[in-house]
Amino acid sequence: MKELIKKLTEAWGPSGCEHKVRGLIAEEVRGLADEVRTDPLGNLICRKGSGGAKVMIAAHMDEIGLMVSHVDEKGFMRFVPIGGLRSVALYGNRVYFENGVVGTISAEGEGWRTTPDREKFYIDVSTGAEAGPGVGVGDAAAFWREMVERGNRIVAKALDDRIGCVVGIEAMRKLAKTDHEIYFVFTVQEEVGLRGARPAAFGVEPDIGISLDVTSTGDTPKDDKMTVELGKGAAIKVRDGGHIVPPAIKNLMVKRAEEAGIPYQLEVLPGGTTDAAGIQLSRAGIPSGCISIPTRYLHTVSETVDIGDVQACVDLLVEILSKPIEL
Ligand code: CO
Ligand code: ZN
């Protein structure tokens, strides 16, 4: 599983440019699904089983990044955000473009003591040579960092939400037999407003939706009061900034976790949301829940998860999908 996490987190795929990640996932799921297709927006839809409840599982392939909006005479590039960029996480960071060019981010007036506004930041892609870097206005970039292991912890960029993709793929692997019609959907453009999950849900028309995504934790110094902790198991979402999970779904997840002895914790997230919110509001309404992977330092290049929690999320999803789903 760690090899897959490394492969997917290190892949390049800012929102709207998920093709590389989709290619990698398509290879992984070959032979695991009864049918695999890509919809018009780029969502990868994998069906497994038929009959029973129609369930849509969603994990997003895209990651936050940026897009070049202006290049000055010296070649310094300004950018607009793709998704929720944190200015505090920009300075000195590295981004890379699809063609492999690496850019360094800095800000006007080095020596500042407070975080500048995003507009003050620029990307340096100077080569010191005659040939330019081959990137410019309209090109998207993602952050660059290698995955590392520290004991049971995995530190990487884009764990949001490649770790959700890993949970989905591993569940497909483990799910020997199901009486349901399950659509594992690897979605596009979640970070810019659930733009892939909504049309995908319209097309799949499921009875119930479940997203697999990261959630923040409340276990670091002076953090918000939040009960989710790293290493305490799968987080079953109760509520986030855009989604109140129907109690019947939350209760079903809790029941399955308790029956199977899978460690879990309840997630009440103050802000943010996931693809499940998009699914829930599509068509005439599709009741949806979410299994969250507790993650520290979201939307930075050092997002951190506990491998035991990831396993608990896989186990819980498999448990739910291999038993009756009555709401
Ligand atoms: Co995110
Ligand atoms: Zn996410």
Short mmCIF file of C-alpha atoms and ligand atoms in Angstrom, two decimals:
data_model
loop_
_atom_site.label_atom_id
_atom_site.label_comp_id
_atom_site.label_asym_id
_atom_site.label_seq_id
_atom_site.Cartn_x
_atom_site.Cartn_y
_atom_site.Cartn_z
CA MET A 1 0.00 0.00 0.00
CA LYS A 2 2.87 2.40 0.80
CA GLU A 3 4.24 1.98 -2.70
CA LEU A 4 0.86 2.99 -4.13
CA ILE A 5 0.69 6.00 -1.78
CA LYS A 6 4.11 7.10 -2.99
CA LYS A 7 3.20 6.65 -6.63
CA LEU A 8 -0.06 8.59 -6.37
CA THR A 9 1.06 11.42 -4.08
CA GLU A 10 4.13 12.16 -6.19
CA ALA A 11 2.06 12.27 -9.38
CA TRP A 12 1.28 15.63 -10.97
CA GLY A 13 -2.39 16.61 -11.06
CA PRO A 14 -3.66 20.07 -10.14
CA SER A 15 -7.44 20.52 -10.58
CA GLY A 16 -8.45 20.37 -14.23
CA CYS A 17 -5.25 18.48 -15.16
CA GLU A 18 -5.87 15.07 -13.59
CA HIS A 19 -4.93 12.97 -16.63
CA LYS A 20 -1.65 11.62 -15.22
CA VAL A 21 -3.25 10.52 -11.96
CA ARG A 22 -6.18 9.04 -13.87
CA GLY A 23 -3.74 7.04 -15.99
CA LEU A 24 -2.03 5.62 -12.91
CA ILE A 25 -5.33 4.71 -11.22
CA ALA A 26 -6.69 3.14 -14.41
CA GLU A 27 -3.68 0.82 -14.41
CA GLU A 28 -4.24 -0.09 -10.75
CA VAL A 29 -7.93 -0.91 -11.12
CA ARG A 30 -7.52 -3.00 -14.25
CA GLY A 31 -9.03 -6.36 -13.41
CA LEU A 32 -10.59 -5.09 -10.18
CA ALA A 33 -13.76 -3.68 -11.76
CA ASP A 34 -16.41 -5.11 -14.07
CA GLU A 35 -16.44 -1.93 -16.13
CA VAL A 36 -14.20 1.15 -16.29
CA ARG A 37 -14.92 4.34 -18.20
CA THR A 38 -13.99 8.01 -18.22
CA ASP A 39 -16.88 10.48 -18.32
CA PRO A 40 -16.89 13.73 -20.35
CA LEU A 41 -15.30 15.78 -17.54
CA GLY A 42 -12.58 13.25 -16.81
CA ASN A 43 -14.00 11.38 -13.81
CA LEU A 44 -12.85 7.75 -13.82
CA ILE A 45 -15.89 5.56 -13.13
CA CYS A 46 -15.34 1.93 -12.11
CA ARG A 47 -18.31 -0.35 -11.59
CA LYS A 48 -18.10 -3.48 -9.47
CA GLY A 49 -21.05 -5.84 -8.94
CA SER A 50 -24.71 -5.44 -9.77
CA GLY A 51 -28.07 -5.63 -7.99
CA GLY A 52 -28.69 -4.52 -4.38
CA ALA A 53 -28.05 -0.90 -3.52
CA LYS A 54 -26.48 1.45 -6.03
CA VAL A 55 -23.57 3.06 -4.20
CA MET A 56 -21.27 5.79 -5.44
CA ILE A 57 -17.87 6.02 -3.78
CA ALA A 58 -15.96 9.22 -4.54
CA ALA A 59 -12.30 10.12 -4.05
CA HIS A 60 -10.79 13.10 -5.80
CA MET A 61 -7.72 12.84 -8.01
CA ASP A 62 -6.90 16.55 -8.15
CA GLU A 63 -4.62 18.48 -5.84
CA ILE A 64 -4.23 22.15 -5.04
CA GLY A 65 -1.79 24.09 -7.19
CA LEU A 66 -1.52 27.30 -9.14
CA MET A 67 -1.70 28.70 -12.64
CA VAL A 68 0.60 31.27 -14.23
CA SER A 69 -1.29 34.48 -14.93
CA HIS A 70 1.49 36.92 -15.93
CA VAL A 71 5.18 36.88 -16.82
CA ASP A 72 7.26 40.06 -16.45
CA GLU A 73 10.17 41.16 -18.65
CA LYS A 74 12.65 39.37 -16.40
CA GLY A 75 10.66 36.15 -16.52
CA PHE A 76 9.21 36.23 -12.99
CA MET A 77 5.77 34.72 -13.05
CA ARG A 78 2.67 35.70 -11.11
CA PHE A 79 -0.06 33.18 -10.49
CA VAL A 80 -3.63 32.58 -9.43
CA PRO A 81 -4.48 29.80 -6.98
CA ILE A 82 -5.99 26.47 -7.94
CA GLY A 83 -7.89 25.52 -4.81
CA GLY A 84 -7.18 26.63 -1.25
CA LEU A 85 -3.58 27.85 -1.33
CA ARG A 86 -2.20 28.94 2.01
CA SER A 87 0.06 31.95 1.70
CA VAL A 88 2.04 30.88 4.78
CA ALA A 89 2.99 27.68 2.99
CA LEU A 90 4.25 29.36 -0.18
CA TYR A 91 7.54 31.04 0.64
CA GLY A 92 10.57 29.01 -0.48
CA ASN A 93 8.38 26.22 -1.75
CA ARG A 94 8.84 24.48 -5.07
CA VAL A 95 6.32 23.84 -7.78
CA TYR A 96 6.67 21.81 -10.94
CA PHE A 97 5.00 22.02 -14.29
CA GLU A 98 3.80 19.22 -16.50
CA ASN A 99 6.97 19.42 -18.58
CA GLY A 100 9.07 18.88 -15.43
CA VAL A 101 10.28 22.47 -14.99
CA VAL A 102 10.69 23.30 -11.31
CA GLY A 103 9.91 26.80 -10.06
CA THR A 104 10.86 28.42 -6.76
CA ILE A 105 8.32 30.61 -4.99
CA SER A 106 9.35 33.80 -3.29
CA ALA A 107 7.72 37.12 -2.49
CA GLU A 108 8.39 40.80 -3.10
CA GLY A 109 10.48 42.47 -0.44
CA GLU A 110 12.28 39.55 1.14
CA GLY A 111 12.83 40.09 4.82
CA TRP A 112 9.16 40.55 5.60
CA ARG A 113 8.03 39.50 9.01
CA THR A 114 4.40 38.85 8.27
CA THR A 115 2.94 36.70 5.53
CA PRO A 116 2.46 38.78 2.39
CA ASP A 117 -0.77 38.63 0.42
CA ARG A 118 -0.80 36.04 -2.32
CA GLU A 119 -0.43 38.77 -5.00
CA LYS A 120 3.07 39.56 -3.69
CA PHE A 121 4.37 36.08 -4.44
CA TYR A 122 6.05 35.12 -7.69
CA ILE A 123 7.66 32.05 -9.23
CA ASP A 124 11.28 32.03 -10.33
CA VAL A 125 11.93 29.70 -13.26
CA SER A 126 15.15 31.35 -14.43
CA THR A 127 17.60 29.01 -16.13
CA GLY A 128 20.65 31.24 -16.44
CA ALA A 129 20.84 30.04 -20.00
CA GLU A 130 19.64 31.38 -23.29
CA ALA A 131 16.79 28.89 -23.55
CA GLY A 132 13.66 29.77 -21.59
CA PRO A 133 11.94 27.36 -19.23
CA GLY A 134 9.18 26.53 -21.70
CA VAL A 135 6.33 27.49 -19.38
CA GLY A 136 4.14 30.54 -19.35
CA VAL A 137 0.68 32.06 -18.98
CA GLY A 138 -2.03 29.42 -18.65
CA ASP A 139 0.28 26.66 -17.47
CA ALA A 140 -0.66 24.91 -14.24
CA ALA A 141 1.80 23.81 -11.57
CA ALA A 142 1.61 21.52 -8.58
CA PHE A 143 3.78 21.53 -5.47
CA TRP A 144 6.73 19.20 -5.47
CA ARG A 145 7.79 17.00 -2.57
CA GLU A 146 8.74 13.35 -2.11
CA MET A 147 6.80 11.07 0.19
CA VAL A 148 8.62 9.98 3.34
CA GLU A 149 7.82 7.53 6.12
CA ARG A 150 8.32 8.26 9.81
CA GLY A 151 7.34 5.19 11.78
CA ASN A 152 3.62 4.71 11.25
CA ARG A 153 3.28 8.15 9.74
CA ILE A 154 3.34 9.04 6.08
CA VAL A 155 4.33 12.59 5.14
CA ALA A 156 3.60 13.72 1.58
CA LYS A 157 2.06 16.34 -0.63
CA ALA A 158 -1.42 15.70 -2.09
CA LEU A 159 -2.45 13.13 0.50
CA ASP A 160 -5.54 15.29 -0.02
CA ASP A 161 -6.89 13.30 -1.68
CA ARG A 162 -4.67 10.66 -3.22
CA ILE A 163 -4.93 8.83 0.11
CA GLY A 164 -8.70 8.66 -0.49
CA CYS A 165 -7.95 7.22 -3.93
CA VAL A 166 -5.69 4.63 -2.27
CA VAL A 167 -8.46 3.70 0.18
CA GLY A 168 -10.85 3.23 -2.74
CA ILE A 169 -8.39 1.10 -4.74
CA GLU A 170 -7.45 -1.04 -1.73
CA ALA A 171 -11.15 -1.57 -0.95
CA MET A 172 -11.72 -2.70 -4.55
CA ARG A 173 -8.87 -5.17 -4.08
CA LYS A 174 -10.22 -6.52 -0.78
CA LEU A 175 -13.86 -6.65 -1.79
CA ALA A 176 -14.12 -10.19 -3.00
CA LYS A 177 -17.83 -10.28 -3.50
CA THR A 178 -20.61 -7.75 -3.21
CA ASP A 179 -24.38 -7.89 -3.59
CA HIS A 180 -24.44 -4.19 -4.47
CA GLU A 181 -23.82 -2.19 -7.61
CA ILE A 182 -20.83 -0.11 -6.62
CA TYR A 183 -19.36 2.74 -8.59
CA PHE A 184 -15.89 3.74 -7.46
CA VAL A 185 -15.54 7.22 -8.93
CA PHE A 186 -12.17 8.96 -8.98
CA THR A 187 -13.26 12.54 -9.41
CA VAL A 188 -11.80 15.70 -10.92
CA GLN A 189 -11.82 19.29 -9.66
CA GLU A 190 -12.90 18.77 -6.05
CA GLU A 191 -10.56 21.44 -4.75
CA VAL A 192 -12.20 24.13 -6.87
CA GLY A 193 -15.76 23.33 -5.78
CA LEU A 194 -16.81 19.67 -6.18
CA ARG A 195 -17.09 20.23 -9.92
CA GLY A 196 -16.46 16.62 -10.92
CA ALA A 197 -18.54 14.77 -8.32
CA ARG A 198 -21.80 16.60 -9.07
CA PRO A 199 -22.09 15.68 -12.77
CA ALA A 200 -20.69 12.21 -12.02
CA ALA A 201 -23.43 11.65 -9.44
CA PHE A 202 -26.04 12.86 -11.91
CA GLY A 203 -24.82 10.30 -14.41
CA VAL A 204 -24.38 7.38 -12.02
CA GLU A 205 -27.67 8.12 -10.21
CA PRO A 206 -26.78 6.22 -7.03
CA ASP A 207 -29.07 5.46 -4.06
CA ILE A 208 -26.36 6.52 -1.66
CA GLY A 209 -23.01 8.32 -1.86
CA ILE A 210 -19.86 7.92 0.22
CA SER A 211 -16.83 10.11 -0.21
CA LEU A 212 -13.32 9.19 0.90
CA ASP A 213 -11.39 12.29 1.83
CA VAL A 214 -9.07 13.79 4.39
CA THR A 215 -10.15 15.70 7.47
CA SER A 216 -8.09 17.85 9.79
CA THR A 217 -7.21 16.91 13.35
CA GLY A 218 -7.28 18.68 16.69
CA ASP A 219 -4.20 17.03 18.14
CA THR A 220 -1.42 19.54 17.48
CA PRO A 221 -0.27 22.42 19.76
CA LYS A 222 -2.99 25.03 20.36
CA ASP A 223 -5.18 23.55 17.67
CA ASP A 224 -8.91 24.14 17.28
CA LYS A 225 -10.97 22.08 19.67
CA MET A 226 -11.67 19.06 17.51
CA THR A 227 -11.79 15.47 18.66
CA VAL A 228 -10.21 13.79 15.65
CA GLU A 229 -6.68 12.52 16.35
CA LEU A 230 -4.03 10.82 14.26
CA GLY A 231 -3.76 7.12 15.07
CA LYS A 232 -7.25 6.77 16.54
CA GLY A 233 -8.86 5.15 13.49
CA ALA A 234 -11.18 5.98 10.63
CA ALA A 235 -13.13 9.21 11.04
CA ILE A 236 -16.84 8.88 10.39
CA LYS A 237 -18.16 12.24 9.30
CA VAL A 238 -21.13 13.67 11.16
CA ARG A 239 -20.95 17.16 9.78
CA ASP A 240 -18.69 19.60 7.95
CA GLY A 241 -19.02 23.09 6.50
CA GLY A 242 -21.19 21.97 3.59
CA HIS A 243 -22.71 18.70 4.67
CA ILE A 244 -24.84 17.25 7.44
CA VAL A 245 -24.65 13.49 7.12
CA PRO A 246 -28.06 11.80 7.41
CA PRO A 247 -28.03 10.09 10.85
CA ALA A 248 -29.03 6.76 9.28
CA ILE A 249 -25.81 6.73 7.24
CA LYS A 250 -23.62 7.82 10.12
CA ASN A 251 -25.24 5.20 12.37
CA LEU A 252 -24.79 2.46 9.77
CA MET A 253 -21.07 3.29 9.55
CA VAL A 254 -20.70 3.29 13.33
CA LYS A 255 -22.54 -0.04 13.57
CA ARG A 256 -20.33 -1.68 10.96
CA ALA A 257 -17.19 -0.35 12.65
CA GLU A 258 -18.28 -1.61 16.07
CA GLU A 259 -19.36 -5.04 14.82
CA ALA A 260 -16.04 -5.56 13.08
CA GLY A 261 -13.89 -4.01 15.81
CA ILE A 262 -12.55 -1.33 13.48
CA PRO A 263 -11.18 1.71 15.34
CA TYR A 264 -13.22 4.82 14.53
CA GLN A 265 -13.85 8.34 15.72
CA LEU A 266 -16.63 10.81 15.00
CA GLU A 267 -15.76 13.82 12.90
CA VAL A 268 -17.38 17.21 13.35
CA LEU A 269 -15.41 19.48 11.05
CA PRO A 270 -15.96 23.24 11.48
CA GLY A 271 -15.27 24.22 7.86
CA GLY A 272 -14.51 22.70 4.48
CA THR A 273 -16.40 19.93 2.75
CA THR A 274 -16.01 16.96 0.41
CA ASP A 275 -17.46 15.42 -2.74
CA ALA A 276 -20.17 13.86 -0.56
CA ALA A 277 -21.77 17.30 -0.23
CA GLY A 278 -21.88 17.59 -4.03
CA ILE A 279 -23.38 14.12 -4.39
CA GLN A 280 -25.98 14.78 -1.70
CA LEU A 281 -27.26 17.84 -3.56
CA SER A 282 -27.38 16.30 -7.00
CA ARG A 283 -30.54 15.14 -8.80
CA ALA A 284 -33.47 15.09 -6.36
CA GLY A 285 -31.08 14.56 -3.44
CA ILE A 286 -28.85 11.55 -2.77
CA PRO A 287 -28.20 10.75 0.91
CA SER A 288 -24.44 10.74 1.42
CA GLY A 289 -21.81 10.08 4.04
CA CYS A 290 -18.06 10.26 4.25
CA ILE A 291 -15.21 8.19 5.61
CA SER A 292 -12.40 10.60 6.44
CA ILE A 293 -8.71 9.96 6.81
CA PRO A 294 -7.36 12.08 9.72
CA THR A 295 -4.62 14.32 8.30
CA ARG A 296 -2.38 16.98 9.79
CA TYR A 297 -1.13 20.08 7.93
CA LEU A 298 -3.70 20.02 5.14
CA HIS A 299 -2.94 21.87 1.94
CA THR A 300 0.79 21.92 2.63
CA VAL A 301 3.53 19.76 1.12
CA SER A 302 3.81 17.91 4.43
CA GLU A 303 0.36 16.50 4.92
CA THR A 304 0.64 13.70 7.47
CA VAL A 305 -1.44 10.55 8.01
CA ASP A 306 -1.14 7.43 10.14
CA ILE A 307 -0.99 4.20 8.18
CA GLY A 308 -3.17 2.44 10.78
CA ASP A 309 -5.93 5.01 10.19
CA VAL A 310 -5.68 4.45 6.44
CA GLN A 311 -6.07 0.71 6.96
CA ALA A 312 -9.07 1.29 9.25
CA CYS A 313 -10.72 3.36 6.50
CA VAL A 314 -10.19 0.55 3.97
CA ASP A 315 -11.56 -2.04 6.41
CA LEU A 316 -14.62 0.07 7.23
CA LEU A 317 -15.46 0.69 3.58
CA VAL A 318 -15.13 -3.01 2.75
CA GLU A 319 -17.30 -3.88 5.76
CA ILE A 320 -20.04 -1.47 4.65
CA LEU A 321 -19.99 -2.64 1.04
CA SER A 322 -20.07 -6.34 1.85
CA LYS A 323 -23.15 -6.17 4.10
CA PRO A 324 -26.76 -5.08 3.49
CA ILE A 325 -27.22 -1.34 3.16
CA GLU A 326 -30.64 -0.43 4.57
CA LEU A 327 -31.39 3.15 5.46
CO CO B 1 -8.35 19.76 -0.05
ZN ZN B 2 -9.83 16.68 -0.39
#
